[in-house]
Amino acid sequence: MLYSPKESLILTFLILATVLTTVSSISCYQCVSTDHADPFQCGEYMSDDIDIEPTSCDNVYGAAYCIKHTGRFEGGLGTKRFCSSLDLGNYCNYIKQPGDVMEY
């Protein structure tokens, strides 16, 4: 069976459309509360008047989760939001370092 050039072109596009898949990524708020450029934009609780927008997680391979970490990191206390390919669960760890008065 011979196809006309127009039919061949349509058939080629149909085959490509079935073979190619679309890829999408998630978007998460990505910020750190200790960022001096955007202070008070990344607190533990986000209000409606923040200026930051969710950004694409294309830079993280297999990103499937938006993570909010509140507590000790980078030598202090704060909140950090980021993309992750790992499910870190939904739990809290309370940490008390030697010499600390409080649990964090």
mmCIF file of N, CA and C in Angstrom:
data_model
loop_
_atom_site.group_PDB
_atom_site.id
_atom_site.type_symbol
_atom_site.label_atom_id
_atom_site.label_comp_id
_atom_site.label_asym_id
_atom_site.label_seq_id
_atom_site.Cartn_x
_atom_site.Cartn_y
_atom_site.Cartn_z
ATOM 1 N N MET A 1 0.851 -1.173 0.000
ATOM 2 C CA MET A 1 0.000 0.000 0.000
ATOM 3 C C MET A 1 0.895 1.235 0.000
ATOM 4 N N LEU A 2 0.692 2.094 -0.950
ATOM 5 C CA LEU A 2 1.468 3.319 -1.060
ATOM 6 C C LEU A 2 0.645 4.481 -0.519
ATOM 7 N N TYR A 3 1.352 5.355 0.178
ATOM 8 C CA TYR A 3 0.695 6.528 0.750
ATOM 9 C C TYR A 3 1.114 7.760 -0.025
ATOM 10 N N SER A 4 0.224 8.691 -0.125
ATOM 11 C CA SER A 4 0.565 9.968 -0.748
ATOM 12 C C SER A 4 1.462 10.741 0.214
ATOM 13 N N PRO A 5 2.199 11.738 -0.269
ATOM 14 C CA PRO A 5 3.061 12.523 0.629
ATOM 15 C C PRO A 5 2.287 13.146 1.795
ATOM 16 N N LYS A 6 1.078 13.579 1.525
ATOM 17 C CA LYS A 6 0.268 14.181 2.590
ATOM 18 C C LYS A 6 -0.097 13.128 3.637
ATOM 19 N N GLU A 7 -0.497 11.953 3.198
ATOM 20 C CA GLU A 7 -0.835 10.874 4.128
ATOM 21 C C GLU A 7 0.390 10.406 4.912
ATOM 22 N N SER A 8 1.547 10.368 4.247
ATOM 23 C CA SER A 8 2.792 9.977 4.927
ATOM 24 C C SER A 8 3.142 10.967 6.029
ATOM 25 N N LEU A 9 2.953 12.236 5.733
ATOM 26 C CA LEU A 9 3.247 13.266 6.725
ATOM 27 C C LEU A 9 2.310 13.153 7.921
ATOM 28 N N ILE A 10 1.043 12.940 7.669
ATOM 29 C CA ILE A 10 0.069 12.786 8.753
ATOM 30 C C ILE A 10 0.385 11.547 9.574
ATOM 31 N N LEU A 11 0.722 10.454 8.910
ATOM 32 C CA LEU A 11 1.069 9.217 9.604
ATOM 33 C C LEU A 11 2.319 9.401 10.463
ATOM 34 N N THR A 12 3.300 10.114 9.940
ATOM 35 C CA THR A 12 4.528 10.391 10.704
ATOM 36 C C THR A 12 4.213 11.189 11.959
ATOM 37 N N PHE A 13 3.389 12.210 11.845
ATOM 38 C CA PHE A 13 3.019 13.012 13.012
ATOM 39 C C PHE A 13 2.238 12.199 14.032
ATOM 40 N N LEU A 14 1.366 11.327 13.572
ATOM 41 C CA LEU A 14 0.610 10.475 14.496
ATOM 42 C C LEU A 14 1.530 9.517 15.254
ATOM 43 N N ILE A 15 2.498 8.951 14.557
ATOM 44 C CA ILE A 15 3.449 8.047 15.225
ATOM 45 C C ILE A 15 4.277 8.815 16.243
ATOM 46 N N LEU A 16 4.762 9.991 15.865
ATOM 47 C CA LEU A 16 5.546 10.803 16.804
ATOM 48 C C LEU A 16 4.717 11.215 18.007
ATOM 49 N N ALA A 17 3.461 11.531 17.789
ATOM 50 C CA ALA A 17 2.595 11.957 18.898
ATOM 51 C C ALA A 17 2.374 10.830 19.895
ATOM 52 N N THR A 18 2.339 9.592 19.426
ATOM 53 C CA THR A 18 2.133 8.473 20.349
ATOM 54 C C THR A 18 3.421 8.060 21.040
ATOM 55 N N VAL A 19 4.566 8.310 20.415
ATOM 56 C CA VAL A 19 5.852 7.905 20.988
ATOM 57 C C VAL A 19 6.351 8.924 22.005
ATOM 58 N N LEU A 20 6.194 10.187 21.692
ATOM 59 C CA LEU A 20 6.692 11.234 22.580
ATOM 60 C C LEU A 20 5.771 11.389 23.781
ATOM 61 N N THR A 21 6.364 11.574 24.935
ATOM 62 C CA THR A 21 5.576 11.804 26.144
ATOM 63 C C THR A 21 5.873 13.194 26.675
ATOM 64 N N THR A 22 4.899 13.762 27.312
ATOM 65 C CA THR A 22 5.112 15.069 27.915
ATOM 66 C C THR A 22 5.679 14.891 29.313
ATOM 67 N N VAL A 23 6.507 15.818 29.682
ATOM 68 C CA VAL A 23 7.142 15.783 30.992
ATOM 69 C C VAL A 23 6.799 17.076 31.711
ATOM 70 N N SER A 24 6.451 16.957 32.959
ATOM 71 C CA SER A 24 6.189 18.153 33.753
ATOM 72 C C SER A 24 6.899 18.010 35.086
ATOM 73 N N SER A 25 7.170 19.133 35.692
ATOM 74 C CA SER A 25 7.836 19.105 36.993
ATOM 75 C C SER A 25 6.978 19.851 38.006
ATOM 76 N N ILE A 26 7.265 19.612 39.251
ATOM 77 C CA ILE A 26 6.540 20.321 40.297
ATOM 78 C C ILE A 26 7.199 21.674 40.528
ATOM 79 N N SER A 27 6.487 22.545 41.152
ATOM 80 C CA SER A 27 7.009 23.848 41.555
ATOM 81 C C SER A 27 6.842 23.969 43.056
ATOM 82 N N CYS A 28 7.891 24.440 43.719
ATOM 83 C CA CYS A 28 7.880 24.578 45.174
ATOM 84 C C CYS A 28 8.373 25.966 45.563
ATOM 85 N N TYR A 29 7.974 26.399 46.748
ATOM 86 C CA TYR A 29 8.613 27.567 47.329
ATOM 87 C C TYR A 29 10.027 27.144 47.693
ATOM 88 N N GLN A 30 11.017 27.912 47.232
ATOM 89 C CA GLN A 30 12.407 27.602 47.525
ATOM 90 C C GLN A 30 13.021 28.845 48.155
ATOM 91 N N CYS A 31 13.252 28.763 49.460
ATOM 92 C CA CYS A 31 13.749 29.929 50.170
ATOM 93 C C CYS A 31 14.390 29.508 51.484
ATOM 94 N N VAL A 32 15.088 30.454 52.085
ATOM 95 C CA VAL A 32 15.727 30.260 53.383
ATOM 96 C C VAL A 32 15.408 31.489 54.223
ATOM 97 N N SER A 33 14.995 31.288 55.455
ATOM 98 C CA SER A 33 14.591 32.420 56.297
ATOM 99 C C SER A 33 15.760 33.321 56.671
ATOM 100 N N THR A 34 16.985 32.839 56.510
ATOM 101 C CA THR A 34 18.154 33.661 56.845
ATOM 102 C C THR A 34 18.649 34.469 55.649
ATOM 103 N N ASP A 35 17.909 34.461 54.543
ATOM 104 C CA ASP A 35 18.289 35.208 53.349
ATOM 105 C C ASP A 35 18.114 36.700 53.615
ATOM 106 N N HIS A 36 19.195 37.444 53.538
ATOM 107 C CA HIS A 36 19.141 38.881 53.833
ATOM 108 C C HIS A 36 18.538 39.687 52.676
ATOM 109 N N ALA A 37 18.518 39.111 51.472
ATOM 110 C CA ALA A 37 17.943 39.822 50.326
ATOM 111 C C ALA A 37 16.419 39.887 50.421
ATOM 112 N N ASP A 38 15.797 38.846 50.959
ATOM 113 C CA ASP A 38 14.339 38.801 51.114
ATOM 114 C C ASP A 38 13.975 38.445 52.550
ATOM 115 N N PRO A 39 14.197 39.360 53.487
ATOM 116 C CA PRO A 39 13.900 39.028 54.884
ATOM 117 C C PRO A 39 12.399 38.844 55.111
ATOM 118 N N PHE A 40 12.060 37.975 56.006
ATOM 119 C CA PHE A 40 10.678 37.711 56.432
ATOM 120 C C PHE A 40 9.800 37.108 55.331
ATOM 121 N N GLN A 41 10.399 36.594 54.263
ATOM 122 C CA GLN A 41 9.621 35.986 53.188
ATOM 123 C C GLN A 41 9.484 34.480 53.355
ATOM 124 N N CYS A 42 10.295 33.890 54.221
ATOM 125 C CA CYS A 42 10.339 32.430 54.311
ATOM 126 C C CYS A 42 10.236 31.990 55.766
ATOM 127 N N GLY A 43 9.225 32.454 56.458
ATOM 128 C CA GLY A 43 9.056 32.068 57.852
ATOM 129 C C GLY A 43 8.423 30.696 57.979
ATOM 130 N N GLU A 44 8.223 30.265 59.206
ATOM 131 C CA GLU A 44 7.594 28.966 59.436
ATOM 132 C C GLU A 44 6.184 28.944 58.861
ATOM 133 N N TYR A 45 5.455 30.031 59.034
ATOM 134 C CA TYR A 45 4.106 30.158 58.480
ATOM 135 C C TYR A 45 4.148 31.236 57.416
ATOM 136 N N MET A 46 3.624 30.941 56.239
ATOM 137 C CA MET A 46 3.639 31.917 55.152
ATOM 138 C C MET A 46 2.303 32.646 55.118
ATOM 139 N N SER A 47 2.373 33.957 55.054
ATOM 140 C CA SER A 47 1.156 34.761 54.993
ATOM 141 C C SER A 47 0.810 35.048 53.533
ATOM 142 N N ASP A 48 -0.324 35.685 53.322
ATOM 143 C CA ASP A 48 -0.779 35.983 51.963
ATOM 144 C C ASP A 48 -0.011 37.121 51.310
ATOM 145 N N ASP A 49 0.731 37.888 52.085
ATOM 146 C CA ASP A 49 1.395 39.064 51.528
ATOM 147 C C ASP A 49 2.873 38.835 51.205
ATOM 148 N N ILE A 50 3.284 37.596 50.985
ATOM 149 C CA ILE A 50 4.682 37.337 50.640
ATOM 150 C C ILE A 50 4.915 37.644 49.170
ATOM 151 N N ASP A 51 6.159 37.952 48.829
ATOM 152 C CA ASP A 51 6.509 38.309 47.460
ATOM 153 C C ASP A 51 7.107 37.151 46.672
ATOM 154 N N ILE A 52 7.428 36.056 47.324
ATOM 155 C CA ILE A 52 8.050 34.952 46.596
ATOM 156 C C ILE A 52 6.984 34.072 45.949
ATOM 157 N N GLU A 53 7.345 33.464 44.839
ATOM 158 C CA GLU A 53 6.453 32.584 44.091
ATOM 159 C C GLU A 53 7.079 31.193 44.026
ATOM 160 N N PRO A 54 6.279 30.163 43.885
ATOM 161 C CA PRO A 54 6.853 28.832 43.683
ATOM 162 C C PRO A 54 7.683 28.812 42.397
ATOM 163 N N THR A 55 8.819 28.128 42.440
ATOM 164 C CA THR A 55 9.681 28.015 41.270
ATOM 165 C C THR A 55 9.813 26.551 40.872
ATOM 166 N N SER A 56 10.110 26.340 39.615
ATOM 167 C CA SER A 56 10.206 24.994 39.067
ATOM 168 C C SER A 56 11.330 24.211 39.740
ATOM 169 N N CYS A 57 11.115 22.925 39.910
ATOM 170 C CA CYS A 57 12.119 22.039 40.510
ATOM 171 C C CYS A 57 12.904 21.287 39.445
ATOM 172 N N ASP A 58 13.016 21.860 38.252
ATOM 173 C CA ASP A 58 13.741 21.211 37.161
ATOM 174 C C ASP A 58 15.196 20.922 37.508
ATOM 175 N N ASN A 59 15.781 21.694 38.410
ATOM 176 C CA ASN A 59 17.191 21.515 38.754
ATOM 177 C C ASN A 59 17.432 20.347 39.706
ATOM 178 N N VAL A 60 16.381 19.701 40.198
ATOM 179 C CA VAL A 60 16.511 18.543 41.092
ATOM 180 C C VAL A 60 16.002 17.314 40.346
ATOM 181 N N TYR A 61 16.890 16.357 40.111
ATOM 182 C CA TYR A 61 16.516 15.153 39.363
ATOM 183 C C TYR A 61 15.461 14.352 40.128
ATOM 184 N N GLY A 62 14.362 14.075 39.471
ATOM 185 C CA GLY A 62 13.309 13.266 40.077
ATOM 186 C C GLY A 62 12.560 13.956 41.197
ATOM 187 N N ALA A 63 12.541 15.287 41.202
ATOM 188 C CA ALA A 63 11.862 16.019 42.276
ATOM 189 C C ALA A 63 10.390 15.645 42.325
ATOM 190 N N ALA A 64 9.933 15.236 43.491
ATOM 191 C CA ALA A 64 8.540 14.841 43.658
ATOM 192 C C ALA A 64 7.933 15.406 44.933
ATOM 193 N N TYR A 65 8.746 16.073 45.755
ATOM 194 C CA TYR A 65 8.273 16.543 47.056
ATOM 195 C C TYR A 65 8.762 17.966 47.318
ATOM 196 N N CYS A 66 7.906 18.753 47.962
ATOM 197 C CA CYS A 66 8.287 20.068 48.474
ATOM 198 C C CYS A 66 8.507 19.893 49.976
ATOM 199 N N ILE A 67 9.673 20.284 50.455
ATOM 200 C CA ILE A 67 10.058 20.061 51.848
ATOM 201 C C ILE A 67 10.133 21.394 52.581
ATOM 202 N N LYS A 68 9.616 21.411 53.803
ATOM 203 C CA LYS A 68 9.803 22.555 54.700
ATOM 204 C C LYS A 68 10.551 22.045 55.917
ATOM 205 N N HIS A 69 11.730 22.606 56.146
ATOM 206 C CA HIS A 69 12.555 22.230 57.296
ATOM 207 C C HIS A 69 12.593 23.428 58.235
ATOM 208 N N THR A 70 12.090 23.263 59.427
ATOM 209 C CA THR A 70 12.122 24.323 60.430
ATOM 210 C C THR A 70 12.912 23.815 61.617
ATOM 211 N N GLY A 71 13.912 24.570 62.012
ATOM 212 C CA GLY A 71 14.745 24.158 63.143
ATOM 213 C C GLY A 71 16.171 24.616 62.957
ATOM 214 N N ARG A 72 17.102 23.769 63.382
ATOM 215 C CA ARG A 72 18.518 24.115 63.327
ATOM 216 C C ARG A 72 19.103 23.741 61.976
ATOM 217 N N PHE A 73 19.747 24.698 61.350
ATOM 218 C CA PHE A 73 20.535 24.454 60.144
ATOM 219 C C PHE A 73 21.421 25.660 59.920
ATOM 220 N N GLU A 74 22.523 25.455 59.234
ATOM 221 C CA GLU A 74 23.469 26.521 58.915
ATOM 222 C C GLU A 74 23.868 27.325 60.145
ATOM 223 N N GLY A 75 24.014 26.675 61.268
ATOM 224 C CA GLY A 75 24.499 27.338 62.467
ATOM 225 C C GLY A 75 23.481 28.187 63.198
ATOM 226 N N GLY A 76 22.222 28.065 62.900
ATOM 227 C CA GLY A 76 21.213 28.863 63.590
ATOM 228 C C GLY A 76 19.852 28.208 63.515
ATOM 229 N N LEU A 77 18.838 28.998 63.841
ATOM 230 C CA LEU A 77 17.452 28.534 63.781
ATOM 231 C C LEU A 77 16.756 29.222 62.621
ATOM 232 N N GLY A 78 15.883 28.511 61.960
ATOM 233 C CA GLY A 78 15.152 29.127 60.865
ATOM 234 C C GLY A 78 14.331 28.115 60.095
ATOM 235 N N THR A 79 13.868 28.553 58.935
ATOM 236 C CA THR A 79 13.051 27.723 58.059
ATOM 237 C C THR A 79 13.677 27.703 56.678
ATOM 238 N N LYS A 80 13.642 26.547 56.085
ATOM 239 C CA LYS A 80 14.198 26.358 54.744
ATOM 240 C C LYS A 80 13.191 25.544 53.942
ATOM 241 N N ARG A 81 12.866 26.011 52.738
ATOM 242 C CA ARG A 81 11.952 25.290 51.847
ATOM 243 C C ARG A 81 12.713 24.922 50.582
ATOM 244 N N PHE A 82 12.532 23.672 50.116
ATOM 245 C CA PHE A 82 13.291 23.219 48.954
ATOM 246 C C PHE A 82 12.609 22.033 48.289
ATOM 247 N N CYS A 83 13.091 21.685 47.093
ATOM 248 C CA CYS A 83 12.608 20.529 46.333
ATOM 249 C C CYS A 83 13.416 19.302 46.725
ATOM 250 N N SER A 84 12.776 18.143 46.675
ATOM 251 C CA SER A 84 13.477 16.908 47.001
ATOM 252 C C SER A 84 12.931 15.756 46.167
ATOM 253 N N SER A 85 13.821 14.822 45.853
ATOM 254 C CA SER A 85 13.390 13.600 45.178
ATOM 255 C C SER A 85 13.090 12.505 46.192
ATOM 256 N N LEU A 86 13.378 12.763 47.454
ATOM 257 C CA LEU A 86 13.151 11.790 48.521
ATOM 258 C C LEU A 86 11.961 12.190 49.378
ATOM 259 N N ASP A 87 11.180 11.212 49.770
ATOM 260 C CA ASP A 87 10.086 11.443 50.707
ATOM 261 C C ASP A 87 10.680 11.430 52.110
ATOM 262 N N LEU A 88 10.780 12.590 52.717
ATOM 263 C CA LEU A 88 11.370 12.690 54.052
ATOM 264 C C LEU A 88 10.347 12.472 55.149
ATOM 265 N N GLY A 89 9.129 12.135 54.786
ATOM 266 C CA GLY A 89 8.100 11.856 55.778
ATOM 267 C C GLY A 89 7.465 13.120 56.319
ATOM 268 N N ASN A 90 6.572 12.926 57.260
ATOM 269 C CA ASN A 90 5.863 14.032 57.882
ATOM 270 C C ASN A 90 5.985 13.855 59.386
ATOM 271 N N TYR A 91 7.102 14.272 59.918
ATOM 272 C CA TYR A 91 7.363 14.062 61.336
ATOM 273 C C TYR A 91 8.277 15.160 61.859
ATOM 274 N N CYS A 92 8.397 15.227 63.155
ATOM 275 C CA CYS A 92 9.283 16.182 63.808
ATOM 276 C C CYS A 92 10.322 15.419 64.616
ATOM 277 N N ASN A 93 11.526 15.892 64.558
ATOM 278 C CA ASN A 93 12.588 15.384 65.421
ATOM 279 C C ASN A 93 12.963 16.498 66.382
ATOM 280 N N TYR A 94 12.909 16.223 67.656
ATOM 281 C CA TYR A 94 13.326 17.210 68.639
ATOM 282 C C TYR A 94 14.758 16.897 69.033
ATOM 283 N N ILE A 95 15.601 17.904 68.918
ATOM 284 C CA ILE A 95 17.031 17.718 69.139
ATOM 285 C C ILE A 95 17.474 18.597 70.293
ATOM 286 N N LYS A 96 18.278 18.043 71.163
ATOM 287 C CA LYS A 96 18.875 18.812 72.246
ATOM 288 C C LYS A 96 20.371 18.537 72.214
ATOM 289 N N GLN A 97 21.126 19.567 71.884
ATOM 290 C CA GLN A 97 22.576 19.463 71.815
ATOM 291 C C GLN A 97 23.171 19.625 73.204
ATOM 292 N N PRO A 98 24.359 19.069 73.438
ATOM 293 C CA PRO A 98 25.015 19.259 74.738
ATOM 294 C C PRO A 98 25.180 20.748 75.052
ATOM 295 N N GLY A 99 24.754 21.138 76.215
ATOM 296 C CA GLY A 99 24.854 22.530 76.638
ATOM 297 C C GLY A 99 23.623 23.358 76.319
ATOM 298 N N ASP A 100 22.699 22.833 75.516
ATOM 299 C CA ASP A 100 21.478 23.564 75.185
ATOM 300 C C ASP A 100 20.516 23.542 76.362
ATOM 301 N N VAL A 101 19.775 24.624 76.524
ATOM 302 C CA VAL A 101 18.750 24.699 77.548
ATOM 303 C C VAL A 101 17.421 24.185 76.990
ATOM 304 N N MET A 102 17.183 24.436 75.694
ATOM 305 C CA MET A 102 15.905 24.081 75.071
ATOM 306 C C MET A 102 16.079 22.956 74.062
ATOM 307 N N GLU A 103 14.962 22.285 73.763
ATOM 308 C CA GLU A 103 14.930 21.345 72.654
ATOM 309 C C GLU A 103 14.536 22.104 71.399
ATOM 310 N N TYR A 104 15.066 21.696 70.263
ATOM 311 C CA TYR A 104 14.754 22.335 68.984
ATOM 312 C C TYR A 104 14.189 21.311 68.047
#
